[in-house]
Amino acid sequence: MDNERPVDLLIVDDDDEIRKRSAQYFQEHGYHTAAAASGAEALEQVQKQAFQVAILDMSMPGMSGIELLTKLRESNPEIEVVMLTGHGTIEIAVEAMKLGAHDFLTKPVRFKHLAAVVDKAAEAGRIRKENRQLRAVIERTQARTEGMVGESPAMREVFRLIERVGPTDKPILIQGESGTGKELVAKAIHQAGPLARQPLVVINCAALPEALLESELFGHEKGSFTGAVTAKEGLFEIADGGTLFIDEIGELSPTLQPKLLRVLEDGWMRRVGSVKDCRVQVRILAATNRNLADEVAAKRFREDLYYRINVLTIPLPPLRERGDDVRLLADKFTGPGWEWEPAALEAMQKYDWPGNVRQLMNAIERAKLLADEEWICLRNLPQEVLVPHSHGLPKTLQPEADLATVNRSLVVQAMRRERGNKMQAAKVLGVSRRSLYRLLEKYEIDQAEYID
């Protein structure tokens, strides 16, 4: 078998010798194989476990292969079915294909040929599943997808860790304050790895009550609770073959923690209200704004689950510790064509941003709404940015200050520092050279003021 992931295969045949020899062949060639001697036994098997492909004998006592095919397509439409018969006719083959069989083969058939057909059936099922996953991912609300920005030492270390862990399939824990960009880090890890072309599915544990969170993660069967009018795939099934990002995993309830642990340990999960296990293969990326080691010590988070998700931790620095990254982020969020009043930039740099990058983004969106002619002034910033916090603002930047005096002074200082070099002074002020000329003219700054 050429597939990287073994096929879960069910063989149904009332002939003991054929059934046993078939099961032995496929097991020896790496398939996960189960066998049933009748249609009734096969239905019991599919109620307990999810299979990708089923090989059905056409002629069996009690329930024929055609009857079993019909029941399987009704209850388990994701199973691809290969029919076998000792005396096939075109009419029977056409009927089987109309009912949803992937292929129809006449006995005797060589195991090698049968395995090739099984592989094609499994591949067809995978393609259909990927299409379902893609539709589900597109339908889910996606967070902002701006790329990560930062040149501070702390962010360079984050980029280094992403580069190291991306190519693996190991679980990663991303730890940082709210608003620091944990989901962006998860997306960067996913894109840097071998699963980049597979789904990345996101869920926030803090955003859902426990009952709904369980249904979102593991799915549910029709009638399993009030309002469950149809069966629904869970996010583990949607992310199968790809990556599941569990944000704020520290909020996961004690009753859901062992269910998550089971999936991480052996890949098996069960929908709410179901008795059937389903195998999934998912890379887990988790994030939290809590200290999970403290949560483990306080018995609020399982120690075994903590070690399962924490092969490596990527700590995200708060914005107040990222220095000049504030200016880089401000330029990114304003977009091309926007300019900053020097005093406004200075205030942005001095503020400690308790809400981190998310708060900065919101502040800039507000400032752009209030700004005139793509020119963001100090008065356009939110009040909290103008009021001293832990780092404090210089007195010259208090709201009651004369803004014109503040800006004029900053321009003169920059011109003096760069000895009249307008290009360099503009870089110091964080504005374009055109804007600097406008400031020099606006504040009537003579050359004598900055060149001795």
Short mmCIF file of C-alpha atoms in Angstrom, two decimals:
data_model
loop_
_atom_site.label_atom_id
_atom_site.label_comp_id
_atom_site.label_asym_id
_atom_site.label_seq_id
_atom_site.Cartn_x
_atom_site.Cartn_y
_atom_site.Cartn_z
CA MET A 1 0.00 0.00 0.00
CA ASP A 2 1.42 3.40 -1.03
CA ASN A 3 -0.73 5.57 1.22
CA GLU A 4 1.07 7.20 4.14
CA ARG A 5 -1.94 6.69 6.37
CA PRO A 6 -3.32 3.13 6.70
CA VAL A 7 -6.79 2.49 5.30
CA ASP A 8 -9.48 1.36 7.77
CA LEU A 9 -10.96 -1.59 5.87
CA LEU A 10 -14.00 -3.81 6.55
CA ILE A 11 -14.22 -7.20 4.76
CA VAL A 12 -17.68 -8.82 4.65
CA ASP A 13 -17.92 -12.38 3.30
CA ASP A 14 -19.77 -15.49 4.54
CA ASP A 15 -17.00 -17.78 3.20
CA ASP A 16 -14.72 -18.31 6.21
CA GLU A 17 -11.62 -19.17 4.17
CA ILE A 18 -11.94 -16.23 1.75
CA ARG A 19 -12.68 -13.83 4.61
CA LYS A 20 -9.71 -14.96 6.72
CA ARG A 21 -7.25 -15.05 3.80
CA SER A 22 -8.37 -11.58 2.69
CA ALA A 23 -8.04 -10.14 6.18
CA GLN A 24 -4.59 -11.69 6.60
CA TYR A 25 -3.36 -10.30 3.25
CA PHE A 26 -4.51 -6.76 3.94
CA GLN A 27 -3.21 -6.78 7.52
CA GLU A 28 0.20 -7.94 6.30
CA HIS A 29 0.22 -5.04 3.82
CA GLY A 30 -0.42 -2.37 6.44
CA TYR A 31 -4.21 -1.95 6.35
CA HIS A 32 -6.26 -1.62 9.55
CA THR A 33 -8.59 -4.54 8.90
CA ALA A 34 -11.79 -5.87 10.47
CA ALA A 35 -13.97 -8.73 9.17
CA ALA A 36 -17.62 -9.75 9.34
CA ALA A 37 -19.33 -12.98 8.28
CA SER A 38 -22.76 -11.47 7.56
CA GLY A 39 -24.54 -8.23 6.80
CA ALA A 40 -25.91 -8.00 10.35
CA GLU A 41 -22.43 -8.45 11.82
CA ALA A 42 -21.09 -5.81 9.42
CA LEU A 43 -23.72 -3.28 10.57
CA GLU A 44 -22.70 -3.94 14.18
CA GLN A 45 -19.06 -3.27 13.24
CA VAL A 46 -19.78 0.06 11.54
CA GLN A 47 -21.77 1.20 14.57
CA LYS A 48 -18.62 0.80 16.68
CA GLN A 49 -15.96 2.07 14.30
CA ALA A 50 -15.62 4.30 11.24
CA PHE A 51 -14.27 2.61 8.11
CA GLN A 52 -13.01 4.19 4.92
CA VAL A 53 -13.64 1.20 2.63
CA ALA A 54 -15.81 -1.92 2.81
CA ILE A 55 -15.46 -5.03 0.58
CA LEU A 56 -18.86 -6.70 0.33
CA ASP A 57 -19.65 -10.14 -1.05
CA MET A 58 -22.76 -9.97 -3.20
CA SER A 59 -24.30 -13.33 -2.26
CA MET A 60 -24.71 -13.90 1.48
CA PRO A 61 -27.48 -15.61 3.45
CA GLY A 62 -29.86 -13.42 5.40
CA MET A 63 -28.83 -10.06 3.94
CA SER A 64 -27.47 -9.77 0.43
CA GLY A 65 -24.57 -7.53 -0.51
CA ILE A 66 -26.96 -5.18 -2.34
CA GLU A 67 -29.17 -4.86 0.77
CA LEU A 68 -26.11 -4.24 2.94
CA LEU A 69 -24.83 -1.64 0.46
CA THR A 70 -28.15 0.20 0.68
CA LYS A 71 -28.08 0.23 4.48
CA LEU A 72 -24.44 1.38 4.57
CA ARG A 73 -25.08 4.26 2.17
CA GLU A 74 -27.99 5.38 4.37
CA SER A 75 -26.22 5.19 7.72
CA ASN A 76 -22.56 5.69 6.74
CA PRO A 77 -22.38 7.56 3.42
CA GLU A 78 -18.67 8.25 3.91
CA ILE A 79 -17.76 4.55 3.42
CA GLU A 80 -16.55 3.62 -0.06
CA VAL A 81 -17.86 0.18 -1.09
CA VAL A 82 -16.27 -2.41 -3.38
CA MET A 83 -18.65 -5.20 -4.41
CA LEU A 84 -17.53 -8.81 -5.14
CA THR A 85 -19.60 -11.50 -6.84
CA GLY A 86 -19.02 -15.00 -8.17
CA HIS A 87 -21.46 -14.65 -11.05
CA GLY A 88 -21.81 -11.01 -11.97
CA THR A 89 -24.01 -9.59 -14.66
CA ILE A 90 -24.08 -6.14 -16.21
CA GLU A 91 -27.52 -5.51 -14.69
CA ILE A 92 -26.30 -6.28 -11.16
CA ALA A 93 -23.18 -4.17 -11.65
CA VAL A 94 -25.24 -1.21 -12.87
CA GLU A 95 -27.59 -1.54 -9.89
CA ALA A 96 -24.67 -1.62 -7.44
CA MET A 97 -23.06 1.47 -9.00
CA LYS A 98 -26.36 3.35 -8.93
CA LEU A 99 -26.64 2.59 -5.21
CA GLY A 100 -23.25 4.17 -4.65
CA ALA A 101 -20.69 1.36 -4.94
CA HIS A 102 -17.21 2.57 -5.92
CA ASP A 103 -16.44 -0.54 -8.02
CA PHE A 104 -17.77 -3.97 -8.90
CA LEU A 105 -15.43 -6.98 -9.31
CA THR A 106 -16.06 -10.59 -10.31
CA LYS A 107 -14.48 -13.50 -8.40
CA PRO A 108 -11.89 -14.86 -8.48
CA VAL A 109 -9.83 -11.70 -8.09
CA ARG A 110 -6.15 -11.42 -7.26
CA PHE A 111 -5.41 -9.77 -3.94
CA LYS A 112 -2.98 -7.36 -5.58
CA HIS A 113 -5.67 -6.15 -7.98
CA LEU A 114 -8.22 -5.94 -5.16
CA ALA A 115 -5.80 -3.87 -3.06
CA ALA A 116 -5.32 -1.44 -5.95
CA VAL A 117 -9.10 -0.98 -6.20
CA VAL A 118 -9.34 -0.50 -2.43
CA ASP A 119 -6.62 2.18 -2.58
CA LYS A 120 -8.47 4.02 -5.37
CA ALA A 121 -11.68 3.84 -3.36
CA ALA A 122 -9.92 5.22 -0.27
CA GLU A 123 -8.40 8.03 -2.34
CA ALA A 124 -11.81 8.93 -3.76
CA GLY A 125 -13.18 9.06 -0.22
CA ARG A 126 -10.30 11.25 0.90
CA ILE A 127 -10.91 13.70 -1.94
CA ARG A 128 -14.59 13.96 -1.03
CA LYS A 129 -13.66 14.46 2.61
CA GLU A 130 -11.15 17.18 1.74
CA ASN A 131 -13.86 18.97 -0.23
CA ARG A 132 -16.20 18.77 2.77
CA GLN A 133 -13.43 20.05 5.03
CA LEU A 134 -12.67 22.94 2.70
CA ARG A 135 -16.32 23.98 2.58
CA ALA A 136 -16.57 23.75 6.37
CA VAL A 137 -13.42 25.82 6.90
CA ILE A 138 -14.60 28.49 4.46
CA GLU A 139 -17.97 28.68 6.20
CA ARG A 140 -16.39 29.20 9.61
CA THR A 141 -15.64 32.75 10.67
CA GLN A 142 -11.98 33.43 10.04
CA ALA A 143 -9.91 35.83 12.14
CA ARG A 144 -7.70 38.50 10.61
CA THR A 145 -4.90 37.03 8.54
CA GLU A 146 -2.36 39.85 8.53
CA GLY A 147 1.21 38.60 8.58
CA MET A 148 3.36 38.92 11.66
CA VAL A 149 5.48 42.03 12.09
CA GLY A 150 8.37 42.62 14.47
CA GLU A 151 12.07 43.30 14.70
CA SER A 152 12.53 43.31 18.47
CA PRO A 153 14.76 40.59 20.00
CA ALA A 154 11.74 38.95 21.62
CA MET A 155 9.93 38.66 18.28
CA ARG A 156 13.05 37.43 16.49
CA GLU A 157 13.12 34.57 18.99
CA VAL A 158 9.45 33.82 18.24
CA PHE A 159 10.23 33.69 14.51
CA ARG A 160 13.17 31.36 15.18
CA LEU A 161 10.99 28.96 17.16
CA ILE A 162 8.29 28.98 14.47
CA GLU A 163 10.90 28.06 11.89
CA ARG A 164 12.17 25.20 14.07
CA VAL A 165 8.81 23.64 15.05
CA GLY A 166 6.88 24.30 11.82
CA PRO A 167 8.25 21.30 9.86
CA THR A 168 7.30 18.87 12.65
CA ASP A 169 3.88 17.45 13.48
CA LYS A 170 4.30 17.84 17.25
CA PRO A 171 1.79 19.62 19.52
CA ILE A 172 2.87 23.17 20.37
CA LEU A 173 1.67 25.41 23.20
CA ILE A 174 1.58 29.16 22.50
CA GLN A 175 1.50 31.23 25.68
CA GLY A 176 0.91 34.97 25.96
CA GLU A 177 -1.38 37.73 27.12
CA SER A 178 -4.67 38.38 25.34
CA GLY A 179 -4.19 40.30 22.12
CA THR A 180 -0.55 39.34 21.52
CA GLY A 181 -1.27 37.46 18.29
CA LYS A 182 -1.39 33.80 19.33
CA GLU A 183 -3.60 32.83 16.40
CA LEU A 184 -1.19 34.47 13.95
CA VAL A 185 1.62 32.36 15.42
CA ALA A 186 -0.51 29.23 15.01
CA LYS A 187 -1.17 30.09 11.37
CA ALA A 188 2.55 30.72 10.79
CA ILE A 189 3.43 27.32 12.32
CA HIS A 190 0.82 25.61 10.17
CA GLN A 191 2.05 27.32 6.99
CA ALA A 192 5.67 26.41 7.79
CA GLY A 193 4.92 22.70 8.11
CA PRO A 194 4.09 19.65 5.98
CA LEU A 195 0.35 20.11 6.60
CA ALA A 196 0.21 23.60 5.07
CA ARG A 197 -2.11 22.46 2.26
CA GLN A 198 -4.46 20.75 4.71
CA PRO A 199 -7.15 22.46 6.81
CA LEU A 200 -6.29 24.75 9.72
CA VAL A 201 -9.38 24.85 11.93
CA VAL A 202 -9.70 27.32 14.83
CA ILE A 203 -11.81 27.18 17.98
CA ASN A 204 -11.81 29.39 21.10
CA CYS A 205 -12.66 27.52 24.29
CA ALA A 206 -13.53 30.75 26.12
CA ALA A 207 -16.18 31.71 23.57
CA LEU A 208 -18.50 28.69 24.03
CA PRO A 209 -20.34 27.05 26.93
CA GLU A 210 -19.21 23.53 27.82
CA ALA A 211 -22.04 21.61 26.12
CA LEU A 212 -21.70 23.53 22.87
CA LEU A 213 -17.91 23.29 22.98
CA GLU A 214 -18.08 19.49 23.23
CA SER A 215 -20.40 19.36 20.21
CA GLU A 216 -18.14 21.72 18.24
CA LEU A 217 -15.02 19.68 18.97
CA PHE A 218 -16.38 16.15 18.60
CA GLY A 219 -19.59 16.57 16.61
CA HIS A 220 -22.97 15.06 17.48
CA GLU A 221 -25.55 12.62 16.18
CA LYS A 222 -29.11 13.50 15.26
CA GLY A 223 -31.33 13.65 18.35
CA SER A 224 -28.41 13.52 20.80
CA PHE A 225 -29.71 16.66 22.54
CA THR A 226 -32.46 19.23 22.16
CA GLY A 227 -31.92 21.09 18.92
CA ALA A 228 -29.75 18.40 17.29
CA VAL A 229 -32.05 18.00 14.29
CA THR A 230 -29.26 16.63 12.09
CA ALA A 231 -25.93 14.89 12.61
CA LYS A 232 -22.92 17.21 12.54
CA GLU A 233 -19.19 16.67 12.05
CA GLY A 234 -16.98 17.98 14.83
CA LEU A 235 -13.91 20.10 14.31
CA PHE A 236 -11.63 17.09 14.83
CA GLU A 237 -13.26 15.45 11.82
CA ILE A 238 -13.14 18.67 9.80
CA ALA A 239 -9.44 19.08 10.65
CA ASP A 240 -8.61 15.42 9.99
CA GLY A 241 -5.28 15.28 8.14
CA GLY A 242 -4.56 18.91 9.07
CA THR A 243 -4.22 21.15 12.12
CA LEU A 244 -6.62 22.11 14.91
CA PHE A 245 -5.81 25.31 16.80
CA ILE A 246 -7.44 25.30 20.25
CA ASP A 247 -7.32 28.85 21.59
CA GLU A 248 -7.61 29.51 25.35
CA ILE A 249 -7.24 25.81 26.13
CA GLY A 250 -6.87 26.74 29.79
CA GLU A 251 -10.64 27.36 29.81
CA LEU A 252 -11.37 23.72 28.88
CA SER A 253 -13.61 22.15 31.53
CA PRO A 254 -12.43 19.16 33.63
CA THR A 255 -15.06 16.94 31.98
CA LEU A 256 -13.79 17.68 28.46
CA GLN A 257 -10.09 17.38 29.27
CA PRO A 258 -10.02 13.53 29.33
CA LYS A 259 -11.92 13.39 26.02
CA LEU A 260 -9.32 15.64 24.41
CA LEU A 261 -6.54 13.56 25.97
CA ARG A 262 -7.91 10.37 24.42
CA VAL A 263 -7.82 11.84 20.92
CA LEU A 264 -4.24 13.00 21.45
CA GLU A 265 -3.14 9.62 22.80
CA ASP A 266 -4.59 7.21 20.24
CA GLY A 267 -6.44 9.23 17.59
CA TRP A 268 -9.89 7.84 18.45
CA MET A 269 -12.89 10.05 19.19
CA ARG A 270 -16.66 9.69 19.51
CA ARG A 271 -19.43 12.11 18.57
CA VAL A 272 -21.90 13.25 21.25
CA GLY A 273 -24.74 10.71 21.35
CA SER A 274 -22.85 8.09 19.33
CA VAL A 275 -21.53 4.64 20.22
CA LYS A 276 -19.17 4.55 17.23
CA ASP A 277 -15.51 5.48 17.43
CA CYS A 278 -13.88 7.43 14.63
CA ARG A 279 -10.15 7.63 13.96
CA VAL A 280 -8.65 11.07 13.19
CA GLN A 281 -5.13 12.28 12.59
CA VAL A 282 -4.78 15.91 13.67
CA ARG A 283 -1.89 18.13 14.71
CA ILE A 284 -2.78 20.15 17.79
CA LEU A 285 -1.68 23.72 18.35
CA ALA A 286 -2.95 25.19 21.61
CA ALA A 287 -2.82 28.65 23.13
CA THR A 288 -3.52 30.14 26.53
CA ASN A 289 -3.19 33.40 28.41
CA ARG A 290 -2.89 31.47 31.65
CA ASN A 291 0.15 29.85 33.22
CA LEU A 292 -0.81 26.20 32.68
CA ALA A 293 1.88 24.96 35.04
CA ASP A 294 0.12 26.91 37.81
CA GLU A 295 -3.23 25.52 36.67
CA VAL A 296 -1.81 21.98 36.91
CA ALA A 297 -0.49 22.67 40.41
CA ALA A 298 -3.93 23.98 41.40
CA LYS A 299 -5.55 20.76 40.01
CA ARG A 300 -7.59 22.75 37.48
CA PHE A 301 -5.79 21.28 34.46
CA ARG A 302 -4.75 17.66 33.96
CA GLU A 303 -1.03 17.09 34.21
CA ASP A 304 -1.02 14.34 31.55
CA LEU A 305 -2.91 16.59 29.10
CA TYR A 306 -0.53 19.45 29.84
CA TYR A 307 2.48 17.35 28.85
CA ARG A 308 0.67 16.07 25.75
CA ILE A 309 0.07 19.56 24.37
CA ASN A 310 3.32 21.04 25.62
CA VAL A 311 6.08 19.37 23.65
CA LEU A 312 7.41 22.90 23.26
CA THR A 313 6.11 26.28 24.43
CA ILE A 314 6.39 29.48 22.39
CA PRO A 315 6.07 32.48 24.72
CA LEU A 316 4.72 35.64 23.08
CA PRO A 317 5.99 38.98 24.45
CA PRO A 318 3.48 41.69 25.38
CA LEU A 319 3.56 44.78 23.19
CA ARG A 320 5.04 46.91 25.99
CA GLU A 321 8.22 44.80 25.75
CA ARG A 322 8.60 45.07 21.96
CA GLY A 323 10.06 48.58 21.68
CA ASP A 324 10.05 49.99 18.16
CA ASP A 325 7.71 47.22 16.97
CA VAL A 326 4.89 49.58 17.96
CA ARG A 327 5.88 51.88 15.09
CA LEU A 328 6.16 48.98 12.64
CA LEU A 329 2.71 47.75 13.61
CA ALA A 330 1.26 51.26 13.43
CA ASP A 331 2.53 51.64 9.86
CA LYS A 332 1.09 48.24 8.96
CA PHE A 333 -2.35 48.97 10.38
CA THR A 334 -2.62 52.47 8.89
CA GLY A 335 -1.64 51.30 5.42
CA PRO A 336 -0.05 53.24 2.56
CA GLY A 337 -0.52 56.99 2.22
CA TRP A 338 -1.04 57.75 5.91
CA GLU A 339 1.24 60.05 7.91
CA TRP A 340 1.73 60.53 11.63
CA GLU A 341 2.06 63.68 13.67
CA PRO A 342 5.34 63.26 15.62
CA ALA A 343 3.64 63.83 18.97
CA ALA A 344 1.10 61.11 18.17
CA LEU A 345 3.86 58.64 17.39
CA GLU A 346 5.66 59.55 20.58
CA ALA A 347 2.50 58.94 22.60
CA MET A 348 2.00 55.58 20.91
CA GLN A 349 5.55 54.54 21.79
CA LYS A 350 5.20 55.58 25.45
CA TYR A 351 1.87 53.90 26.15
CA ASP A 352 2.06 50.42 27.68
CA TRP A 353 -0.82 48.82 25.64
CA PRO A 354 -2.42 46.46 28.20
CA GLY A 355 -4.60 45.07 25.40
CA ASN A 356 -1.51 44.47 23.25
CA VAL A 357 -1.64 44.32 19.45
CA ARG A 358 -5.42 43.99 19.37
CA GLN A 359 -5.80 47.23 21.34
CA LEU A 360 -3.27 48.97 19.10
CA MET A 361 -5.19 47.88 16.00
CA ASN A 362 -8.46 49.19 17.41
CA ALA A 363 -6.86 52.49 18.45
CA ILE A 364 -5.52 53.03 14.94
CA GLU A 365 -8.84 52.19 13.32
CA ARG A 366 -10.46 54.82 15.55
CA ALA A 367 -7.75 57.38 14.78
CA LYS A 368 -8.18 56.87 11.03
CA LEU A 369 -11.90 57.56 11.33
CA LEU A 370 -11.22 60.84 13.15
CA ALA A 371 -8.22 61.97 11.11
CA ASP A 372 -8.23 64.63 8.39
CA GLU A 373 -6.55 64.05 5.03
CA GLU A 374 -4.74 60.86 6.04
CA TRP A 375 -2.85 62.72 8.78
CA ILE A 376 -3.15 61.17 12.27
CA CYS A 377 -2.75 63.72 15.08
CA LEU A 378 -2.38 63.34 18.81
CA ARG A 379 -5.98 64.45 19.31
CA ASN A 380 -7.15 61.51 17.15
CA LEU A 381 -5.82 58.92 19.62
CA PRO A 382 -8.01 57.37 22.34
CA GLN A 383 -8.01 59.14 25.69
CA GLU A 384 -6.33 56.24 27.49
CA VAL A 385 -3.29 56.56 25.22
CA LEU A 386 -2.92 60.19 26.25
CA VAL A 387 -3.18 59.57 30.01
CA PRO A 388 0.03 58.46 31.79
CA HIS A 389 0.22 54.74 32.61
CA SER A 390 3.01 52.71 34.11
CA HIS A 391 5.63 54.06 31.73
CA GLY A 392 4.15 57.54 31.67
CA LEU A 393 4.12 60.21 29.02
CA PRO A 394 6.47 63.19 29.06
CA LYS A 395 4.84 66.38 30.26
CA THR A 396 5.14 67.89 26.79
CA LEU A 397 2.76 65.18 25.53
CA GLN A 398 -0.05 65.62 28.07
CA PRO A 399 -3.45 66.35 26.49
CA GLU A 400 -3.50 69.88 27.86
CA ALA A 401 -0.21 70.72 26.15
CA ASP A 402 -0.08 73.08 23.19
CA LEU A 403 0.09 70.53 20.35
CA ALA A 404 1.51 72.99 17.86
CA THR A 405 4.34 73.86 20.24
CA VAL A 406 5.05 70.18 20.88
CA ASN A 407 5.20 69.31 17.19
CA ARG A 408 7.26 72.37 16.27
CA SER A 409 9.78 71.49 18.97
CA LEU A 410 10.09 67.89 17.79
CA VAL A 411 10.67 68.96 14.19
CA VAL A 412 13.35 71.48 15.19
CA GLN A 413 15.08 68.87 17.36
CA ALA A 414 15.13 66.36 14.52
CA MET A 415 16.52 68.93 12.07
CA ARG A 416 19.22 69.95 14.53
CA ARG A 417 20.18 66.34 15.19
CA GLU A 418 20.53 65.62 11.48
CA ARG A 419 22.18 69.01 10.80
CA GLY A 420 19.57 70.06 8.30
CA ASN A 421 19.47 66.79 6.34
CA LYS A 422 15.77 66.65 5.53
CA MET A 423 15.74 63.02 4.38
CA GLN A 424 17.34 61.80 7.63
CA ALA A 425 15.21 64.12 9.77
CA ALA A 426 12.07 62.74 8.11
CA LYS A 427 13.18 59.19 9.00
CA VAL A 428 13.77 60.25 12.62
CA LEU A 429 10.30 61.77 12.78
CA GLY A 430 8.72 58.81 11.01
CA VAL A 431 7.21 60.87 8.21
CA SER A 432 7.82 61.25 4.48
CA ARG A 433 10.08 64.00 3.17
CA ARG A 434 7.02 65.65 1.61
CA SER A 435 5.34 65.73 5.03
CA LEU A 436 8.47 67.21 6.60
CA TYR A 437 8.44 70.07 4.09
CA ARG A 438 4.81 70.65 5.00
CA LEU A 439 5.70 70.75 8.72
CA LEU A 440 8.57 73.18 8.15
CA GLU A 441 6.24 75.45 6.24
CA LYS A 442 3.33 75.05 8.66
CA TYR A 443 5.39 75.94 11.72
CA GLU A 444 7.46 78.59 9.88
CA ILE A 445 10.74 76.99 10.92
CA ASP A 446 13.74 78.91 9.56
CA GLN A 447 17.08 77.33 8.74
CA ALA A 448 18.70 79.48 11.41
CA GLU A 449 16.80 77.53 14.08
CA TYR A 450 18.49 74.22 13.35
CA ILE A 451 21.84 75.12 11.76
CA ASP A 452 24.38 77.04 13.81
#
